[in-house]
Coordinates of C-alpha atoms in Angstrom, one line a residue:
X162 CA 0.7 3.4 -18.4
X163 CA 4.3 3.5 -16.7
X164 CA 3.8 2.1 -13.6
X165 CA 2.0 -1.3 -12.3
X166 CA 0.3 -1.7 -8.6
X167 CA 2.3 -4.4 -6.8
X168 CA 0.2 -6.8 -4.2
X169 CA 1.6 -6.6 -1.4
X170 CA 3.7 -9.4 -0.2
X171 CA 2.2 -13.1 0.1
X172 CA 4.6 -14.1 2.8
X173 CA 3.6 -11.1 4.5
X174 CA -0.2 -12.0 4.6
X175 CA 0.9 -15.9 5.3
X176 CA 2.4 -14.9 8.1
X177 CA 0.7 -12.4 9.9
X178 CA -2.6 -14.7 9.0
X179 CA -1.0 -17.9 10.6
X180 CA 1.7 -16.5 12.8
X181 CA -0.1 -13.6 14.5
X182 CA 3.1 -11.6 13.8
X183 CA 4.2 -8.5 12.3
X184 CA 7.5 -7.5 10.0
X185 CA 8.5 -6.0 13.3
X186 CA 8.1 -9.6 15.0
X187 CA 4.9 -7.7 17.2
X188 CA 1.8 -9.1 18.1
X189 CA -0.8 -8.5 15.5
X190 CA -4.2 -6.5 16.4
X191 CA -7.0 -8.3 15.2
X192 CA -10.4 -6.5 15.4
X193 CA -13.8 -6.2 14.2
X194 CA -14.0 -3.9 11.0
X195 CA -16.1 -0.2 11.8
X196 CA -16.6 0.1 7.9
X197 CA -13.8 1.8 5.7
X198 CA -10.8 0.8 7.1
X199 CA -8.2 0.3 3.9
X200 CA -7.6 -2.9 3.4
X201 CA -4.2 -3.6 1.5
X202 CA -4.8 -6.6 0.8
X203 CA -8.0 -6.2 -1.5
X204 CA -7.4 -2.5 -2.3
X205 CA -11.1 -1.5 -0.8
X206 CA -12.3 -0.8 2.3
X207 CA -13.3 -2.7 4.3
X208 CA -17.2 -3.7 5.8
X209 CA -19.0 -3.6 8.8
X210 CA -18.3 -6.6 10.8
X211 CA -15.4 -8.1 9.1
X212 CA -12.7 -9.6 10.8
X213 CA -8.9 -7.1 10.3
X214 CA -5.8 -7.6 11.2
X215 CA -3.7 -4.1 11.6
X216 CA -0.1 -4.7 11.3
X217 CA 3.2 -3.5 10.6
X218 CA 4.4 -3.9 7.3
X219 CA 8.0 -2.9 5.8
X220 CA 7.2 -2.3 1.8
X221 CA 11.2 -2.6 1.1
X222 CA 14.0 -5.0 0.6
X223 CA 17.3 -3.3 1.6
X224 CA 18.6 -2.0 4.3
X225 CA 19.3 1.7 4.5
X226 CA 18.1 5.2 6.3
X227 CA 15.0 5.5 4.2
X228 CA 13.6 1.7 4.9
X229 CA 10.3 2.1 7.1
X230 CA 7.5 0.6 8.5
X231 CA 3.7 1.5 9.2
X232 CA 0.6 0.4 9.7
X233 CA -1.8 -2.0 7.3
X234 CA -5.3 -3.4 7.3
X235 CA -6.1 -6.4 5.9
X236 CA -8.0 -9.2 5.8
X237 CA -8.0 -11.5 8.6
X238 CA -9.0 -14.3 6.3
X239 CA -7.9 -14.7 2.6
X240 CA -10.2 -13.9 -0.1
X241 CA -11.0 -12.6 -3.7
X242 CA -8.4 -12.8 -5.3
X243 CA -5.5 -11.5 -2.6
X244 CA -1.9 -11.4 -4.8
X245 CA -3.4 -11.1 -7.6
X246 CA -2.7 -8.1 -10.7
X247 CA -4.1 -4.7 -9.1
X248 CA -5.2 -1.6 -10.7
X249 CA -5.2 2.1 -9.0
X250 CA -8.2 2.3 -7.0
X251 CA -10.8 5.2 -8.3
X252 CA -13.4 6.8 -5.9
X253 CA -17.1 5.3 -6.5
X254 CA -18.4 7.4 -3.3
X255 CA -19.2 3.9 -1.8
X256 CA -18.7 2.8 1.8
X257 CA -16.3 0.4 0.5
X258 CA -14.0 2.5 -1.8
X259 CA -10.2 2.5 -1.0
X260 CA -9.9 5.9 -1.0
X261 CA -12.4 7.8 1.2
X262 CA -13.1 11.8 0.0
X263 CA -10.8 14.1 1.1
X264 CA -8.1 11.7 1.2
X265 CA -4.6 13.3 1.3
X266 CA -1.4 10.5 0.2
X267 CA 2.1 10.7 0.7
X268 CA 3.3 9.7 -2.7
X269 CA 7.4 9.1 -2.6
X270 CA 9.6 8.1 -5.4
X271 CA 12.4 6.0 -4.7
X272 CA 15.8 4.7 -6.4
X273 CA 16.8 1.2 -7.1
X274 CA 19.0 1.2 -4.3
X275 CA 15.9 2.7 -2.2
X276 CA 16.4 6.2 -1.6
X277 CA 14.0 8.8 -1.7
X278 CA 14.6 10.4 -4.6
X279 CA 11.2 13.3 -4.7
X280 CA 8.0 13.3 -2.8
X281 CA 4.6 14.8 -2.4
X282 CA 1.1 15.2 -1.2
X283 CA -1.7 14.3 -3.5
X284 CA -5.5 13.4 -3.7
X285 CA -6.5 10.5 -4.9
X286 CA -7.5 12.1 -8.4
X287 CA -4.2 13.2 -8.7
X288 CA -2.3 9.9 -8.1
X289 CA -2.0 9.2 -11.6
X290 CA -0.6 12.4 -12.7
X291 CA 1.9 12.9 -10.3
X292 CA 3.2 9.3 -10.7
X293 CA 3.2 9.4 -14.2
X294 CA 5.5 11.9 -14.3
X295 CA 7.6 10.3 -11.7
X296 CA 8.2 7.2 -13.6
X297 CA 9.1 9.9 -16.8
X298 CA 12.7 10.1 -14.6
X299 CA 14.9 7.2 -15.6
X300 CA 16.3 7.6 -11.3
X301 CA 12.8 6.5 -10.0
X302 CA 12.1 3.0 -9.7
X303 CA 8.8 2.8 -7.7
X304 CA 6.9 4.9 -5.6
X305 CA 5.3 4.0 -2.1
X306 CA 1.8 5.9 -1.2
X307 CA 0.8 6.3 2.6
X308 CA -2.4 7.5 3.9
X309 CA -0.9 11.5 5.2
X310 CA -3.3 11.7 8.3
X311 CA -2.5 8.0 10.3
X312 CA 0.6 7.0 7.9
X313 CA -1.3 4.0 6.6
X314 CA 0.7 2.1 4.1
X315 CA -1.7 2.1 1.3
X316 CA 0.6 0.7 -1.8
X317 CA 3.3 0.3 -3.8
X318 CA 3.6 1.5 -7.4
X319 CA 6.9 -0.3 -9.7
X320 CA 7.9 0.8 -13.2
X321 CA 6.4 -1.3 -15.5
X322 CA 8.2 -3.3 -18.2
X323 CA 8.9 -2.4 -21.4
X324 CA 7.0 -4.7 -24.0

């Protein structure tokens, strides 16, 4: 495999979790889970009942005309192992499964310096593939996935390291 899922940011949960704010310095919406809402934070959706917090999130470091932010679920409360190594989600056609069927992804490769470099729409059976041979190119870096239909940030993909 080329590529590694990176958690999202720690500081990012931290805050939002203790602060109530977002990366745009907002107000955070906190709300009682419907069932499936993808939370970043776990990579699943999320259950009936649980306590989210949608937010807006900014996946990138640098300034520059590409740099974006969108909406995440997560979590209101810590748990199971947030921040720790991820693997790509995979359907299990449960209630709880990251992506939901029929999901369509905006899957963008990006430069070092954070430029779009190529992008495209995929299913979540095809994530893999396309990203694969996006991290074949020695110009892409890491590639940032976003649920097409709401614009969801739903994660970040980096180039792993050589061993």
């Amino acid at each position: 495999m080329t590529y590694t899922v990176t958690p999202i940011q720690p500081a990012f949960l931290r805050k939002i979790r203790e602060t109530g704010l977002d990366d745009l310095g907002q107000p955070v919406r906190r709300l009682v889970a419907r069932g499936g809402e993808p939370c970043r934070d776990l990579l699943r959706g999320a259950r009936p009942g649980e306590e989210i917090i949608l937010a807006s999130y900014c996946p990138f470091s640098l300034p520059g005309p590409y740099r974006e932010y969108g909406p995440v679920f997560v979590l209101a409360q810590a748990g199971e192992d947030v921040g720790q190594p991820m693997e790509l989600p995979v359907p299990q056609n449960s209630a709880t499964d990251y992506w939901q069927m029929g999901a369509q992804l905006v899957v963008r490769a990006y430069s070092a310096a954070e430029d779009i470099v190529t992008a495209q729409l995929a299913g979540p059976e095809q994530i893999g593939e396309v990203v694969e041979g996006y991290f074949a190119r020695d110009d892409i870096d890491f590639a940032l996935l976003r649920f097409a239909a709401y614009g969801c940030y739903a994660l970040r993909l980096d180039r792993a390291l050589s061993r």
